Structure formats: structure tokens, C-alpha cells
PDB file of C-alpha atoms in Angstrom:
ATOM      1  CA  UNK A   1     220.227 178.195 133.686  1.00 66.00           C
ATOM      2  CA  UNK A   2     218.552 178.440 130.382  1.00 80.00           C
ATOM      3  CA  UNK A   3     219.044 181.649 128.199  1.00 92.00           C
ATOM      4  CA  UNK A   4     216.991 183.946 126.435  1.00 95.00           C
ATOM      5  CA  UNK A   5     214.655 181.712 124.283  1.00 96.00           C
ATOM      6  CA  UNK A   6     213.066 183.537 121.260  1.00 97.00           C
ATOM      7  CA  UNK A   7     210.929 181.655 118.549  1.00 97.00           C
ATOM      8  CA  UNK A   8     210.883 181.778 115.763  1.00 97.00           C
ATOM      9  CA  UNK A   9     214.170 181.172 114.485  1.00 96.00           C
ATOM     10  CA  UNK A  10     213.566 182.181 111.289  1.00 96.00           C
ATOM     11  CA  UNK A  11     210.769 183.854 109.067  1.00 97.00           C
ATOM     12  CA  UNK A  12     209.351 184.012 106.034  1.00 97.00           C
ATOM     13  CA  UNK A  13     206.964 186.093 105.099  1.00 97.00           C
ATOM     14  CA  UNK A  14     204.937 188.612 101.741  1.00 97.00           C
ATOM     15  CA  UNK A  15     204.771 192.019 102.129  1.00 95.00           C
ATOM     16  CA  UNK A  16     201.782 192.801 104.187  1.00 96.00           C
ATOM     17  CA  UNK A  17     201.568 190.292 105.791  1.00 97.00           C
ATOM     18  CA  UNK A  18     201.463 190.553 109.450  1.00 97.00           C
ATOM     19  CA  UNK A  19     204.574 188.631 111.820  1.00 98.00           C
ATOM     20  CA  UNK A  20     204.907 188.105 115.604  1.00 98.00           C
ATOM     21  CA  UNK A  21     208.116 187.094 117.500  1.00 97.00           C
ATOM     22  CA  UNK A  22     208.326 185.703 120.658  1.00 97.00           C
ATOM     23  CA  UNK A  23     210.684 186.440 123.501  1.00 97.00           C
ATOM     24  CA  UNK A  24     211.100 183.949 126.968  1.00 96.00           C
ATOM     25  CA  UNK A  25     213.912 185.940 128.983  1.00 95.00           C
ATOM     26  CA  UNK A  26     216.176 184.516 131.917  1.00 93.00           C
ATOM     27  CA  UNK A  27     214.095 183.378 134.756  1.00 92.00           C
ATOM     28  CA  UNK A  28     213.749 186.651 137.245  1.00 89.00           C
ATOM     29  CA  UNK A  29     214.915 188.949 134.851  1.00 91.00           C
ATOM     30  CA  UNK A  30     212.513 192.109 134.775  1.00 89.00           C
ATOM     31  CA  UNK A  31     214.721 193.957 132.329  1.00 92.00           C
ATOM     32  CA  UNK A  32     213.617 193.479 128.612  1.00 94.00           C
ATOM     33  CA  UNK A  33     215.183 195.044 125.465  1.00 95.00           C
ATOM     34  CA  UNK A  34     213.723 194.194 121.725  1.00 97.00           C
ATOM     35  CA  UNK A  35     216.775 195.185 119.007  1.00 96.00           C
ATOM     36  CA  UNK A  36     216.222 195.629 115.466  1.00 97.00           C
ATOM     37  CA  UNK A  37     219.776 194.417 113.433  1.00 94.00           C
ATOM     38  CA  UNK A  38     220.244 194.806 110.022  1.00 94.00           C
ATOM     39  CA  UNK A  39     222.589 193.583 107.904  1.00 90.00           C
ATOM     40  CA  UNK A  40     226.197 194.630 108.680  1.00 87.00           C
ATOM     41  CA  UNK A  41     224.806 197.017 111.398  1.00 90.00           C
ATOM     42  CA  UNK A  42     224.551 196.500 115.048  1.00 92.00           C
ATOM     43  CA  UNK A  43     221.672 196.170 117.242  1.00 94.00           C
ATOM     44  CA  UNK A  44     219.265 199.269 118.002  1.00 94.00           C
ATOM     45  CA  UNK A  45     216.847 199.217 120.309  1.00 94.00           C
ATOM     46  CA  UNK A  46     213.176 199.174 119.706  1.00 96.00           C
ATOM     47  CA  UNK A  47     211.650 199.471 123.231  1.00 96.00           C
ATOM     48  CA  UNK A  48     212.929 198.382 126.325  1.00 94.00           C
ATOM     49  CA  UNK A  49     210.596 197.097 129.256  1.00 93.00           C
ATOM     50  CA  UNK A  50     211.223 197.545 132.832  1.00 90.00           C
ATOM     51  CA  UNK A  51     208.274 194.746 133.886  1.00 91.00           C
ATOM     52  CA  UNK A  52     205.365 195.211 132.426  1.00 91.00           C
ATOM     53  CA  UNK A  53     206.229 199.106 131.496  1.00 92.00           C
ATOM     54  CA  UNK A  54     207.545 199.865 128.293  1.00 93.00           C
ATOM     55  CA  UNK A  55     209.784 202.902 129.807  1.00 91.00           C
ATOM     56  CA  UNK A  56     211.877 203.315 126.318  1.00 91.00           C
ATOM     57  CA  UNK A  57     209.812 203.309 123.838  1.00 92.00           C
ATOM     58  CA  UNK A  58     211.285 206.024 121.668  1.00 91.00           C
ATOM     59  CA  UNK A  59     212.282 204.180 118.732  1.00 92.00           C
ATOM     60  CA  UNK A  60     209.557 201.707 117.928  1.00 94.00           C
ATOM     61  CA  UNK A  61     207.912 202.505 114.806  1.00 92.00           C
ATOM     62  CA  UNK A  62     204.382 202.869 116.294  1.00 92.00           C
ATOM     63  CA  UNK A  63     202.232 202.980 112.692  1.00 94.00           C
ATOM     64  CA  UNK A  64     203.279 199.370 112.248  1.00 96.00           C
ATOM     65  CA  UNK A  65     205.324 197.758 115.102  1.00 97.00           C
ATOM     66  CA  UNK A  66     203.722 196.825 118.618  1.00 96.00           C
ATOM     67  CA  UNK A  67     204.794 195.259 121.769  1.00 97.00           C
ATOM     68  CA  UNK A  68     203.422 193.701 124.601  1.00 95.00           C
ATOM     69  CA  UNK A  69     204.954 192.203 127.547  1.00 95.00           C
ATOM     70  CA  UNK A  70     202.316 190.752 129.938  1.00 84.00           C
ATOM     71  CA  UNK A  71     202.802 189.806 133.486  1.00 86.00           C
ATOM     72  CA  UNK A  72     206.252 191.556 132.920  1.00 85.00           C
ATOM     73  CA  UNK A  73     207.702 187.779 132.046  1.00 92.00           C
ATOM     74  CA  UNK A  74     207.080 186.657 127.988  1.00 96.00           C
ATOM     75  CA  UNK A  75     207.281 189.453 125.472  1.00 97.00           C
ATOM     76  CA  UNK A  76     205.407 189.825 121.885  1.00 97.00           C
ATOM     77  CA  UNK A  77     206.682 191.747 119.164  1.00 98.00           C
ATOM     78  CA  UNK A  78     204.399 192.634 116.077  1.00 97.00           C
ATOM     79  CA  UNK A  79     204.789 194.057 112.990  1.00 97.00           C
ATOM     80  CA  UNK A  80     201.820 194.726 110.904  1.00 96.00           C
ATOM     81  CA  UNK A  81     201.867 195.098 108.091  1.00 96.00           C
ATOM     82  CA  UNK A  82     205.109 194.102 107.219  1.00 96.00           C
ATOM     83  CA  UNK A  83     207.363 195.785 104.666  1.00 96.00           C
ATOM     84  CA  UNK A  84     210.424 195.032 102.607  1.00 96.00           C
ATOM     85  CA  UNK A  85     212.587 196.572 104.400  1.00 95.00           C
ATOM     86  CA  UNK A  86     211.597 195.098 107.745  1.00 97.00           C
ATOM     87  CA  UNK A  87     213.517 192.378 106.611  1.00 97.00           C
ATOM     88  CA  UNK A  88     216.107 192.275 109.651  1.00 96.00           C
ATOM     89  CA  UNK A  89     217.268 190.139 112.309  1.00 95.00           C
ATOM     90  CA  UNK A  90     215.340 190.729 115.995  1.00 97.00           C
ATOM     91  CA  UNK A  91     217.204 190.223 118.752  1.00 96.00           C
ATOM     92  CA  UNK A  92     215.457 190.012 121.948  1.00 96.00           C
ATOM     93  CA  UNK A  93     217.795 190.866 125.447  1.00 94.00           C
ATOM     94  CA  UNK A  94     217.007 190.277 129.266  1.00 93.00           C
ATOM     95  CA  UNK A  95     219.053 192.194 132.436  1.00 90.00           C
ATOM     96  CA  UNK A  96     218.329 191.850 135.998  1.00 86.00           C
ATOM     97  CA  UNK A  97     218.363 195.064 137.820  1.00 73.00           C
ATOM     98  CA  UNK A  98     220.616 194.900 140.667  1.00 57.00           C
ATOM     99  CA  UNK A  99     224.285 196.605 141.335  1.00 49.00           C
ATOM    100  CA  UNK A 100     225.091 199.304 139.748  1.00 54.00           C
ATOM    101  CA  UNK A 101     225.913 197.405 136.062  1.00 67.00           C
ATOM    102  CA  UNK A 102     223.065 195.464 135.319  1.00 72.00           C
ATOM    103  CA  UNK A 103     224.765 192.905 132.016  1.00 83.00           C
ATOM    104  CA  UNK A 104     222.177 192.382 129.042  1.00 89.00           C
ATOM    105  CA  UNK A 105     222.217 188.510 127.422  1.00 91.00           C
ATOM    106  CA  UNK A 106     220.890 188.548 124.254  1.00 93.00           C
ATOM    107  CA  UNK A 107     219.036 185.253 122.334  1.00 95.00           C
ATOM    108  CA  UNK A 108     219.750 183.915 119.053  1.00 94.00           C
ATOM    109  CA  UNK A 109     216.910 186.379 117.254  1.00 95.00           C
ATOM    110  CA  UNK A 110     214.931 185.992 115.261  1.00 97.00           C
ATOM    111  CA  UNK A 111     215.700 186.633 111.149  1.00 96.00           C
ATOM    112  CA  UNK A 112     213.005 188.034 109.297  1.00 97.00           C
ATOM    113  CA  UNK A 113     212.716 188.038 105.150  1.00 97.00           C
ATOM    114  CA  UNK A 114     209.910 190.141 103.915  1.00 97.00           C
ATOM    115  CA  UNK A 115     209.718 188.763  99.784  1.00 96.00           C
TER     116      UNK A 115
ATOM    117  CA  UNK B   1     224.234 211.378 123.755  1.00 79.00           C
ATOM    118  CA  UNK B   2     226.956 208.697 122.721  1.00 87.00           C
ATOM    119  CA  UNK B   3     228.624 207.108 120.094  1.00 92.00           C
ATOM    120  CA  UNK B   4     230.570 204.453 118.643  1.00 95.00           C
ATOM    121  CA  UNK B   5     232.807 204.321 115.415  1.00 96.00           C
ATOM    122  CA  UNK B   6     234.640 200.672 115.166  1.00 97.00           C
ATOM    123  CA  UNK B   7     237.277 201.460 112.345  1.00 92.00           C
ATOM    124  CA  UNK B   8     237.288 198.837 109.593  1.00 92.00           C
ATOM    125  CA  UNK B   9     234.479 196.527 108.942  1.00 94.00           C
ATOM    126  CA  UNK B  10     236.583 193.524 108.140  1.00 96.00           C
ATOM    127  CA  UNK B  11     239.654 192.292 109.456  1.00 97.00           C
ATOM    128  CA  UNK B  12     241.766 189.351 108.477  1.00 97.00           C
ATOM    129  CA  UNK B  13     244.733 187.992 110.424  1.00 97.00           C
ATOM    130  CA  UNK B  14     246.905 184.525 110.436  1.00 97.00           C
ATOM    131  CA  UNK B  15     246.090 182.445 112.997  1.00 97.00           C
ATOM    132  CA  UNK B  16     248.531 182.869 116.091  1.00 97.00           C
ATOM    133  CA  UNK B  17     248.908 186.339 114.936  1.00 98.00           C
ATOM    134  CA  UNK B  18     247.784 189.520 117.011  1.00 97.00           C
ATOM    135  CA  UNK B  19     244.577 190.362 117.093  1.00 98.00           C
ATOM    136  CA  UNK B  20     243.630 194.587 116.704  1.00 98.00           C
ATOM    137  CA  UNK B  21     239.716 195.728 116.553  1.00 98.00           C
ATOM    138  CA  UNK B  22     239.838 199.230 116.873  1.00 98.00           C
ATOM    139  CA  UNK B  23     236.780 200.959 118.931  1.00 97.00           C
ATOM    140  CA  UNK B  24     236.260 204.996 119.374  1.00 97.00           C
ATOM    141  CA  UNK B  25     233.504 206.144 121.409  1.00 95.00           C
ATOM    142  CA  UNK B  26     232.445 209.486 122.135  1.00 91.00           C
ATOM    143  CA  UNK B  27     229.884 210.195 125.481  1.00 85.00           C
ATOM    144  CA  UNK B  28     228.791 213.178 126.969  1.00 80.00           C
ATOM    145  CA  UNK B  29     229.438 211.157 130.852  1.00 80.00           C
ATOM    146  CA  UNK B  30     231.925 208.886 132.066  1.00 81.00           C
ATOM    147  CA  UNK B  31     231.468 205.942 129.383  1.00 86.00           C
ATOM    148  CA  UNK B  32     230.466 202.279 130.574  1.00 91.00           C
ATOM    149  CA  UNK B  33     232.380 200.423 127.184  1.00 94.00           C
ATOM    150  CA  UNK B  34     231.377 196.786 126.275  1.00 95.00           C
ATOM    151  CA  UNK B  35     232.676 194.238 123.648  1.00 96.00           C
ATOM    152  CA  UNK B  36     230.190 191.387 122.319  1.00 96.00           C
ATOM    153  CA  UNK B  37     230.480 188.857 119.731  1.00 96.00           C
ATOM    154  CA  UNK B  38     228.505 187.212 117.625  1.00 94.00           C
ATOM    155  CA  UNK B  39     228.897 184.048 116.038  1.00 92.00           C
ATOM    156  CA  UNK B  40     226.645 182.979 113.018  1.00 87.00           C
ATOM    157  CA  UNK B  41     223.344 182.809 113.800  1.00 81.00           C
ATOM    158  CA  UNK B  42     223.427 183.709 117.269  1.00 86.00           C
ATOM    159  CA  UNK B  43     223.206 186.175 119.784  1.00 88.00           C
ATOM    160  CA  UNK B  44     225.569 188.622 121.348  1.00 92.00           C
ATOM    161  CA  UNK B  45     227.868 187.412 123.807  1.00 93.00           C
ATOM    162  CA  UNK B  46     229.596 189.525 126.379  1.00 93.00           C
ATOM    163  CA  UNK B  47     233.502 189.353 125.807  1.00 95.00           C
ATOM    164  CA  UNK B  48     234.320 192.089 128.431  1.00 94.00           C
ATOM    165  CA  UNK B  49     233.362 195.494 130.115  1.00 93.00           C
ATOM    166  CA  UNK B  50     234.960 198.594 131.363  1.00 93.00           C
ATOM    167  CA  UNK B  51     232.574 200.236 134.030  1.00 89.00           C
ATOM    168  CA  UNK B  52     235.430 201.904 136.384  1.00 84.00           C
ATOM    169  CA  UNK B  53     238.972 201.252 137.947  1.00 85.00           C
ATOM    170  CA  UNK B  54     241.835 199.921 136.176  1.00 87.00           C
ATOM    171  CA  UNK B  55     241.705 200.229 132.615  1.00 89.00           C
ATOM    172  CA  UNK B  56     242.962 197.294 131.138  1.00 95.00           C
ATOM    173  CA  UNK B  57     240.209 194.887 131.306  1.00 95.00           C
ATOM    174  CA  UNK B  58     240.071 191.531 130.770  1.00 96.00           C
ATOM    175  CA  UNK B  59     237.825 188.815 129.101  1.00 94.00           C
ATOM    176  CA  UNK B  60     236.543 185.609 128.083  1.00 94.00           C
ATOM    177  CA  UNK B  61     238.517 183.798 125.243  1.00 93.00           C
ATOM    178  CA  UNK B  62     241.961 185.407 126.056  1.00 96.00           C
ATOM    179  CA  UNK B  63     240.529 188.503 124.950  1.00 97.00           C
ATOM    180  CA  UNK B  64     241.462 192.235 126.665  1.00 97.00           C
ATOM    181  CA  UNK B  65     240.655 195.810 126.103  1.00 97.00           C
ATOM    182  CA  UNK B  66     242.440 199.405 126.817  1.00 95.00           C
ATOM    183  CA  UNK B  67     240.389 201.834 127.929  1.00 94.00           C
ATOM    184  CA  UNK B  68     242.234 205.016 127.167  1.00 94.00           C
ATOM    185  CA  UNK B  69     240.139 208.068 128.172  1.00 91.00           C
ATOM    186  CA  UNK B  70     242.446 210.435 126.282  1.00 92.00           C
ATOM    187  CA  UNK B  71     242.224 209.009 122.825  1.00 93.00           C
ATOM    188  CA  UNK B  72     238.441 207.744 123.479  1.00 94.00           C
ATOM    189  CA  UNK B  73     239.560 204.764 122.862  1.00 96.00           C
ATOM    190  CA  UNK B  74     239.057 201.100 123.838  1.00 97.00           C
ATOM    191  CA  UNK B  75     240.686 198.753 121.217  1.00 97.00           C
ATOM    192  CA  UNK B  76     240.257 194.953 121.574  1.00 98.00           C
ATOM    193  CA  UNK B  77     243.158 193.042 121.536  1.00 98.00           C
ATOM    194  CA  UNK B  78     244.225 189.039 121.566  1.00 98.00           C
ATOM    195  CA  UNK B  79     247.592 187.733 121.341  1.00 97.00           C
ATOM    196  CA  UNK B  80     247.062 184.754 119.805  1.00 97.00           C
ATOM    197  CA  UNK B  81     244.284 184.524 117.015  1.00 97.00           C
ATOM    198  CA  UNK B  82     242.639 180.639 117.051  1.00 96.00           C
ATOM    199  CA  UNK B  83     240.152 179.224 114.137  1.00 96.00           C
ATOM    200  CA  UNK B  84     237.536 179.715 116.945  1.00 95.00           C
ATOM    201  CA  UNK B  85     237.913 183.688 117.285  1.00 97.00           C
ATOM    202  CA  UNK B  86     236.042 183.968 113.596  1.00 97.00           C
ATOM    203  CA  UNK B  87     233.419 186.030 114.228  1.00 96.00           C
ATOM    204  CA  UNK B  88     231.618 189.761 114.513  1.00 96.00           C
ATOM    205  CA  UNK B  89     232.669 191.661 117.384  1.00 97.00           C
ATOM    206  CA  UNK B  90     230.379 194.650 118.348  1.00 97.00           C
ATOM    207  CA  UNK B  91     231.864 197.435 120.457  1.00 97.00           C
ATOM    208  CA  UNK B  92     229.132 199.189 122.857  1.00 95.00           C
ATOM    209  CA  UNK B  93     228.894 202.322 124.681  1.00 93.00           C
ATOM    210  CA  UNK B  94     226.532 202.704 127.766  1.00 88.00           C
ATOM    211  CA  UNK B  95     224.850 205.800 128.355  1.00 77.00           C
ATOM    212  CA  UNK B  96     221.699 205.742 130.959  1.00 75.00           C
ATOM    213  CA  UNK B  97     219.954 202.097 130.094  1.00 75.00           C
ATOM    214  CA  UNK B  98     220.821 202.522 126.524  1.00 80.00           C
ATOM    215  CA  UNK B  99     223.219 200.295 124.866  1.00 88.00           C
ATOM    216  CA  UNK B 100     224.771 201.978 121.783  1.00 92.00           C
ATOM    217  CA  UNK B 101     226.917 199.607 119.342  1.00 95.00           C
ATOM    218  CA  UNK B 102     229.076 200.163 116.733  1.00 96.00           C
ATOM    219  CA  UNK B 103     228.756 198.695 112.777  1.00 95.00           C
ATOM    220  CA  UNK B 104     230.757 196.021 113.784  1.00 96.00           C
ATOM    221  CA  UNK B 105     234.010 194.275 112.778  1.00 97.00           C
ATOM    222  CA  UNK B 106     234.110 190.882 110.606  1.00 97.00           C
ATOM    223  CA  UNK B 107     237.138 188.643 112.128  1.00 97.00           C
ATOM    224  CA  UNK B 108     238.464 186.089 108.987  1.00 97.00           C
ATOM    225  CA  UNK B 109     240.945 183.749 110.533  1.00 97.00           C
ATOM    226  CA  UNK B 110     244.046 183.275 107.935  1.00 96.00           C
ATOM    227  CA  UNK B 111     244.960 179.356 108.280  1.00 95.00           C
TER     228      UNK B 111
END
């Protein structure tokens, strides 16, 4: 079973300049978290998407940051424009809800420089 | 509203040596507690979880945890440290849907 697929790896990028990551989850997982990680921190969540809702939404810097996640499968994350201290790692997280613990699995992120 | 404080950021121990990250939560219901790790340049990778019933859990890589509800407490622990356990290790507290993770602990394997 393939994991959570996010793309791009790594990104490079000038100060207001717009970026987009890209987030595949587990096949038949409707659960989808986007995590912002900086540097010697751990992950905090962005938004978190129960299909194509966005029921958690609380901490996603709306002036700048955006999210989509059509047909409740692929997710988009945007930042625009983007600022220096964007510069992070975004970690992108799928669960399937079922049981009464439903076990995120996070991909490799995706690791942002803003220059 | 919860909280996690992992005490020291980096630890170094010999390899074959005991293995202590420390991990203090605090959580206003019955806590769901969760250790990851990350290895360089990739995700988070579940290690083990304490939802409910006994309290020693264990987990992948010879890896266990202690959940001790009177000291808030749920310290990871490995007998035997191996080249391979260098890594971050992320302790997580589950309140609702939300994940909550500490700072983190840096593991340096001592050759």
C-alpha cells in the first residue's frame, strides 16, 4: 500500500513569491491534516479536512495561506505571498475514520526556503 | 486544552545503553498519548500509543512507554540503544481530532 505522497520535496523560493504543495493521501482515507514544522519544533496543524470539508480550520493563516481539497481525495496547499518566515517544513497526514482511534501517517513533507 | 513538555531537546547515549526520553503531558480528559519518530528527511512514524487498558505499552523497534497517570507522565524507554535508533522522537497528546506534539527530542547514538 503506498503512503502519503506529497510533492514537492523540496522548495525554493523569493519572498513574494507565491508556492503550492501537493498532498496524495492513503487510498480511502477521508481524514486529511496539513502541519506546519519548524525548525526544532513539532508539527502544528494548519487545517484538517474531513472529505471535502475543512472542519478545523482554526489555525491557517487565512491573509496568505489557502487550501483546497477537491473530491475529498488530493489536497492543495497555497501560500501567497510567501514570507521569510514561512520558511518551514509541511507535512501533509491522512487517517481513516473508523474505531474509536483513527492512527494519522504522515509523508515525507515538503521543506520550504523563502530567500 | 492539552499539552506536551518533552524534557531535554537532545539526548546522547552509548550504543547498547538504556534509552530515557522523558514526556509530560497535561489534558483536561482522559489523554490518548502517542510517540513518533522522525528520521532525516522524512515523515513521522508511529512508534506506539496509549489509548486505554494496561499502561505499559509497547512498540515498533523494541521501543515501550509508561503511562503513569499520577505523574502525567509517559516516558519512552529502550533497553538496548542500536546505530539505527538516531533520530527525533516527538511525543503527542490527543485531545478531540487534534494531535498536540511536543518540541521534540534529538537521539545521538554514542559508538
Amino acid at each position: 500500500e503506498a503512503g502519503v505522497v506529497q510533492s514537492p520535496r523540496y522548495k525554493i523560493i523569493e519572498k513574494k513569491q507565491p508556492v503550492a504543495f501537493w498532498c496524495n493521501p492513503i487510498s480511502g482515507h477521508n481524514t486529511l491534516y496539513w502541519y506546519l514544522q519548524n525548525l526544532g519544533q513539532g508539527p502544528e496543524l494548519l487545517i484538517r479536512y474531513e472529505n471535502e470539508e475543512a472542519v478545523d480550520d482554526s489555525q491557517l493563516p487565512k491573509d496568505r495561506f489557502s487550501a483546497e481539497r477537491l473530491k475529498g481525495v488530493d489536497s492543495t496547499l497555497k501560500i501567497q505571498p510567501a514570507e521569510l518566515g514561512d520558511s518551514a517544513v509541511y507535512l501533509c497526514a491522512s487517517s481513516s475514520i473508523s474505531g474509536t482511534y483513527n492512527e494519522q501517517f504522515f509523508g515525507p513533507g515538503t521543506r520550504l526556503t523563502v530567500l | 486544552a492539552q499539552s506536551v513538555t518533552q524534557l531535554g531537546s537532545h539526548v546522547s547515549v552509548s550504543e547498547g545503553a538504556l534509552v530515557l526520553l522523558r514526556c509530560n503531558y497535561s489534558s483536561s480528559v482522559p489523554p490518548y498519548l502517542f510517540w513518533y519518530v522522525q528520521y532525516p528527511n522524512q515523515g513521522l512514524q508511529l512508534l506506539l500509543k496509549y489509548t486505554t487498558g494496561a499502561t505499559l505499552v509497547k512498540g515498533i523497534n523494541g521501543f515501550e512507554a509508561e503511562f503513569k497517570k499520577s505523574e502525567t507522565s509517559f516516558h519512552l524507554t529502550k533497553p538496548s540503544a542500536h546505530m539505527s535508533d538516531a533520530a527525533e522522537y516527538f511525543c503527542a497528546v490527543r485531545g478531540g481530532e487534534k494531535l498536540t506534539f511536543g518540541t521534540g527530542t534529538r537521539l545521538t547514538i554514542i559508538p
